[in-house]
PDB file of C-alpha atoms (C1' of nucleotides) in Angstrom:
ATOM      1  CA  MET A   1     -31.393-100.206  42.526  1.00 48.00           C
ATOM      2  CA  GLN A   2     -28.522 -99.521  44.832  1.00 41.00           C
ATOM      3  CA  GLN A   3     -25.653 -98.276  42.798  1.00 45.00           C
ATOM      4  CA  SER A   4     -23.597 -97.866  45.937  1.00 47.00           C
ATOM      5  CA  LYS A   5     -23.555-101.581  46.372  1.00 52.00           C
ATOM      6  CA  ARG A   6     -20.622-102.036  44.012  1.00 58.00           C
ATOM      7  CA  THR A   7     -20.292-105.748  44.530  1.00 65.00           C
ATOM      8  CA  SER A   8     -16.710-105.874  43.396  1.00 86.00           C
ATOM      9  CA  PHE A   9     -14.121-104.080  41.380  1.00 94.00           C
ATOM     10  CA  THR A  10     -12.782-105.510  38.201  1.00 95.00           C
ATOM     11  CA  LYS A  11      -9.386-106.777  39.262  1.00 95.00           C
ATOM     12  CA  LEU A  12      -6.654-107.195  36.731  1.00 96.00           C
ATOM     13  CA  ALA A  13      -3.047-108.140  37.325  1.00 95.00           C
ATOM     14  CA  ILE A  14      -0.054-106.183  36.081  1.00 96.00           C
ATOM     15  CA  PRO A  15       3.092-108.276  35.628  1.00 96.00           C
ATOM     16  CA  THR A  16       6.268-106.383  36.499  1.00 97.00           C
ATOM     17  CA  GLN A  17       9.856-107.174  37.336  1.00 95.00           C
ATOM     18  CA  ASP A  18       8.810-106.868  40.976  1.00 96.00           C
ATOM     19  CA  GLY A  19       5.879-109.218  40.826  1.00 96.00           C
ATOM     20  CA  TRP A  20       2.209-109.116  39.978  1.00 95.00           C
ATOM     21  CA  PHE A  21       0.499-105.931  41.004  1.00 97.00           C
ATOM     22  CA  VAL A  22      -3.274-105.904  41.147  1.00 96.00           C
ATOM     23  CA  ALA A  23      -5.287-103.014  39.779  1.00 97.00           C
ATOM     24  CA  SER A  24      -8.946-102.585  40.712  1.00 97.00           C
ATOM     25  CA  TYR A  25     -11.291-100.714  38.424  1.00 97.00           C
ATOM     26  CA  SER A  26     -14.741 -99.313  38.926  1.00 96.00           C
ATOM     27  CA  GLU A  27     -16.911 -98.063  36.132  1.00 95.00           C
ATOM     28  CA  LYS A  28     -15.357 -94.660  36.682  1.00 96.00           C
ATOM     29  CA  GLY A  29     -11.700 -95.500  36.548  1.00 98.00           C
ATOM     30  CA  LEU A  30      -8.805 -96.961  38.447  1.00 98.00           C
ATOM     31  CA  ALA A  31      -9.785 -97.276  42.098  1.00 98.00           C
ATOM     32  CA  GLU A  32      -7.008 -99.256  43.751  1.00 97.00           C
ATOM     33  CA  LEU A  33      -3.556-100.590  43.178  1.00 97.00           C
ATOM     34  CA  ASN A  34      -2.090-103.299  45.359  1.00 96.00           C
ATOM     35  CA  PHE A  35       1.454-104.483  45.773  1.00 96.00           C
ATOM     36  CA  PRO A  36       2.196-108.051  44.800  1.00 94.00           C
ATOM     37  CA  SER A  37       1.070-110.519  47.406  1.00 81.00           C
ATOM     38  CA  LYS A  38       2.693-113.844  47.903  1.00 67.00           C
ATOM     39  CA  GLN A  39      -0.530-115.695  47.586  1.00 60.00           C
ATOM     40  CA  GLY A  40      -2.042-115.744  44.162  1.00 58.00           C
ATOM     41  CA  ALA A  41      -4.241-112.698  43.825  1.00 62.00           C
ATOM     42  CA  ASN A  42      -7.904-112.854  43.068  1.00 69.00           C
ATOM     43  CA  THR A  43      -7.793-111.398  39.630  1.00 76.00           C
ATOM     44  CA  ASN A  44      -9.769-111.961  36.511  1.00 73.00           C
ATOM     45  CA  ALA A  45      -7.831-114.700  34.814  1.00 68.00           C
ATOM     46  CA  SER A  46      -8.832-113.500  31.356  1.00 69.00           C
ATOM     47  CA  SER A  47     -10.290-110.400  29.797  1.00 71.00           C
ATOM     48  CA  ASN A  48     -13.560-112.206  29.221  1.00 73.00           C
ATOM     49  CA  GLY A  49     -16.385-109.947  30.259  1.00 86.00           C
ATOM     50  CA  VAL A  50     -14.121-107.027  30.968  1.00 95.00           C
ATOM     51  CA  PRO A  51     -15.389-103.873  29.258  1.00 96.00           C
ATOM     52  CA  ALA A  52     -13.152-102.513  26.526  1.00 97.00           C
ATOM     53  CA  GLN A  53     -12.782 -99.222  28.333  1.00 97.00           C
ATOM     54  CA  ILE A  54     -11.437-100.886  31.434  1.00 97.00           C
ATOM     55  CA  ARG A  55      -9.016-102.876  29.363  1.00 97.00           C
ATOM     56  CA  ARG A  56      -7.836 -99.608  27.854  1.00 98.00           C
ATOM     57  CA  TRP A  57      -7.404 -98.065  31.296  1.00 98.00           C
ATOM     58  CA  HIS A  58      -5.521-101.133  32.350  1.00 98.00           C
ATOM     59  CA  ARG A  59      -3.033-100.768  29.523  1.00 98.00           C
ATOM     60  CA  MET A  60      -2.391 -97.171  30.566  1.00 98.00           C
ATOM     61  CA  ALA A  61      -2.011 -98.098  34.205  1.00 98.00           C
ATOM     62  CA  ALA A  62       0.327-100.974  33.402  1.00 98.00           C
ATOM     63  CA  ALA A  63       2.566 -98.758  31.291  1.00 98.00           C
ATOM     64  CA  ALA A  64       2.609 -96.030  33.930  1.00 98.00           C
ATOM     65  CA  LEU A  65       3.418 -98.508  36.657  1.00 98.00           C
ATOM     66  CA  LYS A  66       6.305-100.042  34.749  1.00 98.00           C
ATOM     67  CA  HIS A  67       7.740 -96.616  34.002  1.00 98.00           C
ATOM     68  CA  THR A  68       7.555 -95.583  37.634  1.00 98.00           C
ATOM     69  CA  LEU A  69       9.042 -98.831  38.878  1.00 98.00           C
ATOM     70  CA  ALA A  70      11.945 -98.278  36.496  1.00 98.00           C
ATOM     71  CA  GLY A  71      12.582 -94.844  37.938  1.00 97.00           C
ATOM     72  CA  ARG A  72      11.193 -93.052  34.915  1.00 97.00           C
ATOM     73  CA  ALA A  73       8.406 -90.493  34.672  1.00 97.00           C
ATOM     74  CA  THR A  74       4.994 -91.995  35.374  1.00 98.00           C
ATOM     75  CA  GLY A  75       3.355 -90.525  32.288  1.00 97.00           C
ATOM     76  CA  ALA A  76      -0.339 -90.547  31.469  1.00 97.00           C
ATOM     77  CA  LEU A  77      -2.750 -92.190  33.857  1.00 98.00           C
ATOM     78  CA  PRO A  78      -6.275 -93.447  33.311  1.00 98.00           C
ATOM     79  CA  PRO A  79      -9.058 -91.638  35.165  1.00 98.00           C
ATOM     80  CA  LEU A  80      -8.920 -92.320  38.879  1.00 98.00           C
ATOM     81  CA  ASP A  81     -11.966 -93.198  40.941  1.00 97.00           C
ATOM     82  CA  LEU A  82     -10.738 -92.015  44.297  1.00 97.00           C
ATOM     83  CA  SER A  83     -12.991 -92.655  47.243  1.00 94.00           C
ATOM     84  CA  GLY A  84     -12.022 -90.506  50.158  1.00 97.00           C
ATOM     85  CA  THR A  85     -12.658 -87.297  51.980  1.00 98.00           C
ATOM     86  CA  ASP A  86     -12.001 -83.878  50.513  1.00 98.00           C
ATOM     87  CA  PHE A  87      -8.889 -83.560  52.588  1.00 98.00           C
ATOM     88  CA  GLN A  88      -7.498 -86.855  51.417  1.00 98.00           C
ATOM     89  CA  ARG A  89      -8.138 -86.080  47.795  1.00 98.00           C
ATOM     90  CA  ARG A  90      -6.395 -82.746  48.174  1.00 98.00           C
ATOM     91  CA  VAL A  91      -3.370 -84.511  49.573  1.00 98.00           C
ATOM     92  CA  TRP A  92      -3.366 -87.134  46.845  1.00 98.00           C
ATOM     93  CA  ASN A  93      -3.698 -84.455  44.210  1.00 98.00           C
ATOM     94  CA  ALA A  94      -0.726 -82.640  45.674  1.00 98.00           C
ATOM     95  CA  LEU A  95       1.279 -85.846  45.635  1.00 98.00           C
ATOM     96  CA  ARG A  96       0.700 -86.244  41.924  1.00 98.00           C
ATOM     97  CA  ARG A  97       2.518 -82.972  41.294  1.00 98.00           C
ATOM     98  CA  ILE A  98       5.783 -84.350  42.673  1.00 98.00           C
ATOM     99  CA  ASN A  99       7.888 -85.221  39.697  1.00 97.00           C
ATOM    100  CA  CYS A 100      10.116 -88.225  39.388  1.00 97.00           C
ATOM    101  CA  GLY A 101      13.329 -87.743  41.310  1.00 97.00           C
ATOM    102  CA  GLN A 102      11.892 -85.051  43.563  1.00 97.00           C
ATOM    103  CA  THR A 103      10.794 -85.257  47.159  1.00 97.00           C
ATOM    104  CA  ARG A 104       8.623 -83.239  49.492  1.00 98.00           C
ATOM    105  CA  SER A 105       8.163 -83.275  53.228  1.00 98.00           C
ATOM    106  CA  TYR A 106       4.851 -83.905  54.936  1.00 98.00           C
ATOM    107  CA  GLY A 107       4.952 -80.306  56.090  1.00 98.00           C
ATOM    108  CA  GLU A 108       5.385 -79.019  52.560  1.00 98.00           C
ATOM    109  CA  ILE A 109       2.395 -80.998  51.396  1.00 98.00           C
ATOM    110  CA  ALA A 110       0.394 -79.601  54.273  1.00 98.00           C
ATOM    111  CA  LYS A 111       1.310 -76.060  53.255  1.00 98.00           C
ATOM    112  CA  GLN A 112       0.515 -76.774  49.652  1.00 98.00           C
ATOM    113  CA  ILE A 113      -3.056 -77.711  50.428  1.00 98.00           C
ATOM    114  CA  GLY A 114      -3.485 -74.659  52.621  1.00 97.00           C
ATOM    115  CA  LYS A 115      -3.318 -76.410  55.998  1.00 98.00           C
ATOM    116  CA  PRO A 116       0.265 -75.937  57.159  1.00 97.00           C
ATOM    117  CA  LYS A 117      -0.393 -77.417  60.580  1.00 97.00           C
ATOM    118  CA  ALA A 118      -2.052 -80.572  59.363  1.00 98.00           C
ATOM    119  CA  VAL A 119       1.250 -82.370  58.970  1.00 98.00           C
ATOM    120  CA  ARG A 120       0.239 -85.502  60.774  1.00 98.00           C
ATOM    121  CA  ALA A 121      -3.056 -85.617  58.990  1.00 98.00           C
ATOM    122  CA  VAL A 122      -1.122 -85.502  55.724  1.00 98.00           C
ATOM    123  CA  GLY A 123       0.725 -88.577  56.868  1.00 98.00           C
ATOM    124  CA  GLY A 124      -2.578 -90.221  57.550  1.00 98.00           C
ATOM    125  CA  ALA A 125      -3.847 -89.381  54.091  1.00 98.00           C
ATOM    126  CA  CYS A 126      -0.704 -90.787  52.538  1.00 98.00           C
ATOM    127  CA  GLY A 127      -1.263 -94.021  54.370  1.00 98.00           C
ATOM    128  CA  ALA A 128      -4.801 -94.121  53.048  1.00 98.00           C
ATOM    129  CA  ASN A 129      -3.639 -93.642  49.477  1.00 98.00           C
ATOM    130  CA  PRO A 130      -5.416 -96.362  47.484  1.00 98.00           C
ATOM    131  CA  ILE A 131      -3.045 -96.123  44.534  1.00 98.00           C
ATOM    132  CA  PRO A 132       0.550 -96.226  45.741  1.00 98.00           C
ATOM    133  CA  VAL A 133       3.416 -95.767  43.268  1.00 98.00           C
ATOM    134  CA  LEU A 134       1.201 -94.144  40.634  1.00 98.00           C
ATOM    135  CA  ILE A 135       0.223 -91.592  43.246  1.00 98.00           C
ATOM    136  CA  PRO A 136       3.783 -91.151  44.433  1.00 98.00           C
ATOM    137  CA  CYS A 137       3.394 -91.250  48.177  1.00 97.00           C
ATOM    138  CA  HIS A 138       6.895 -92.734  48.331  1.00 98.00           C
ATOM    139  CA  ARG A 139       8.343 -89.331  47.397  1.00 98.00           C
ATOM    140  CA  VAL A 140       7.224 -87.847  50.689  1.00 98.00           C
ATOM    141  CA  LEU A 141       9.915 -87.821  53.343  1.00 98.00           C
ATOM    142  CA  ALA A 142      10.006 -86.418  56.844  1.00 97.00           C
ATOM    143  CA  ALA A 143      11.309 -82.906  57.356  1.00 96.00           C
ATOM    144  CA  ASN A 144      14.887 -83.956  58.088  1.00 94.00           C
ATOM    145  CA  LYS A 145      14.955 -86.266  55.061  1.00 94.00           C
ATOM    146  CA  LYS A 146      14.273 -89.292  57.178  1.00 95.00           C
ATOM    147  CA  LEU A 147      12.464 -92.089  55.461  1.00 95.00           C
ATOM    148  CA  GLY A 148       9.175 -91.847  57.313  1.00 95.00           C
ATOM    149  CA  GLY A 149       6.832 -94.723  56.697  1.00 96.00           C
ATOM    150  CA  PHE A 150       5.141 -96.590  53.913  1.00 97.00           C
ATOM    151  CA  SER A 151       2.034 -98.718  53.972  1.00 94.00           C
ATOM    152  CA  GLY A 152       3.445-101.155  51.463  1.00 93.00           C
ATOM    153  CA  GLY A 153       6.586-101.614  53.541  1.00 94.00           C
ATOM    154  CA  LEU A 154       9.624 -99.427  53.942  1.00 95.00           C
ATOM    155  CA  ASN A 155      11.663-101.698  51.708  1.00 95.00           C
ATOM    156  CA  TRP A 156       9.442-100.694  48.822  1.00 97.00           C
ATOM    157  CA  LYS A 157       9.781 -97.021  49.594  1.00 97.00           C
ATOM    158  CA  ARG A 158      13.523 -97.239  49.787  1.00 96.00           C
ATOM    159  CA  ALA A 159      13.766 -99.202  46.543  1.00 96.00           C
ATOM    160  CA  LEU A 160      11.512 -96.814  44.650  1.00 97.00           C
ATOM    161  CA  LEU A 161      13.463 -93.795  45.821  1.00 97.00           C
ATOM    162  CA  THR A 162      16.772 -95.406  45.007  1.00 97.00           C
ATOM    163  CA  ARG A 163      15.638 -96.089  41.462  1.00 98.00           C
ATOM    164  CA  GLU A 164      14.821 -92.409  41.113  1.00 98.00           C
ATOM    165  CA  GLY A 165      18.290 -91.451  42.281  1.00 97.00           C
ATOM    166  CA  ILE A 166      17.268 -90.414  45.769  1.00 96.00           C
ATOM    167  CA  THR A 167      19.141 -91.649  48.807  1.00 93.00           C
ATOM    168  CA  PRO A 168      17.083 -91.051  51.944  1.00 89.00           C
ATOM    169  CA  ARG A 169      18.733 -90.700  55.307  1.00 84.00           C
ATOM    170  CA  GLY A 170      18.332 -93.285  57.913  1.00 74.00           C
TER     171      GLY A 170
ATOM    172  C1'  DT B   1     -15.590 -88.411  72.194  1.00 92.34           C
ATOM    173  C1'  DC B   2     -11.460 -90.815  72.398  1.00 92.34           C
ATOM    174  C1'  DC B   3      -7.573 -92.826  70.244  1.00 92.34           C
ATOM    175  C1'  DG B   4      -3.952 -93.625  66.827  1.00 92.34           C
ATOM    176  C1'  DT B   5      -1.196 -91.645  63.151  1.00 92.34           C
ATOM    177  C1'  DA B   6       3.749 -92.555  57.286  1.00 92.34           C
ATOM    178  C1'  DT B   7       5.019 -85.272  61.736  1.00 92.34           C
ATOM    179  C1'  DT B   8       7.369 -81.497  63.563  1.00 92.34           C
ATOM    180  C1'  DG B   9      10.288 -78.507  66.092  1.00 92.34           C
ATOM    181  C1'  DA B  10      11.933 -77.155  70.494  1.00 92.34           C
ATOM    182  C1'  DA B  11      13.880 -78.308  74.878  1.00 92.34           C
ATOM    183  C1'  DC B  12      16.874 -81.107  77.293  1.00 92.34           C
ATOM    184  C1'  DT B  13      20.143 -84.472  78.344  1.00 92.34           C
TER     185       DT B  13
ATOM    186  C1'  DA C   1      23.522 -86.375  68.351  1.00 92.34           C
ATOM    187  C1'  DG C   2      20.002 -88.821  70.655  1.00 92.34           C
ATOM    188  C1'  DT C   3      15.687 -88.546  73.435  1.00 92.34           C
ATOM    189  C1'  DT C   4      11.429 -86.685  75.183  1.00 92.34           C
ATOM    190  C1'  DC C   5       7.383 -84.093  74.632  1.00 92.34           C
ATOM    191  C1'  DA C   6       3.610 -81.173  73.499  1.00 92.34           C
ATOM    192  C1'  DA C   7       0.908 -79.315  69.610  1.00 92.34           C
ATOM    193  C1'  DT C   8      -2.039 -80.375  65.904  1.00 92.34           C
ATOM    194  C1'  DA C   9      -5.616 -82.054  62.074  1.00 92.34           C
ATOM    195  C1'  DC C  10      -7.985 -85.774  60.602  1.00 92.34           C
ATOM    196  C1'  DG C  11     -10.391 -90.305  60.395  1.00 92.34           C
ATOM    197  C1'  DG C  12     -12.225 -94.454  62.381  1.00 92.34           C
ATOM    198  C1'  DA C  13     -14.697 -96.756  66.159  1.00 92.34           C
TER     199       DA C  13
END
DNA sequence: TCCGTATTGAACT
DNA sequence: AGTTCAATACGGA
């Protein structure tokens, strides 16, 4: 049997004041989080057939997401099933250490993971972050406090930072 | 192997 | 203060 096949994640919606986020779970944990899309998302309409453990993870993820969207500390997260290279996971791990209301530059993240010159690669890893908001890639600004970029749209990044009391330049 | 990237800092208008 | 540019690490095609 091919366990790598992984036909599909279990997708469950998280209702927030900003719309319906979609969380994707594997058997190992939370694998993806997507911003609300205008079209109705392809989520499991009910919890029928969803393992109890995943439902538990989903409750944790939903609470953490709502806290973060409100500008509060993210709090406990379910286990994360991060697919990515070593480098990317190092970056994402470093991002998780940025507390609410704090920011880092791409260069600082690069230093933190022991590759001070890999600043652009850090940017690339941020863009590949499968779990935005909960892995706070929005707290990474450019060296001169410029906004930088955001895969979910700069409007999101700006809004998230503002809620945390941060006013980026630009 | 080549190309793009959510960078950076220095040099130069 | 704005613009240009080379250096640099990584990932995808």
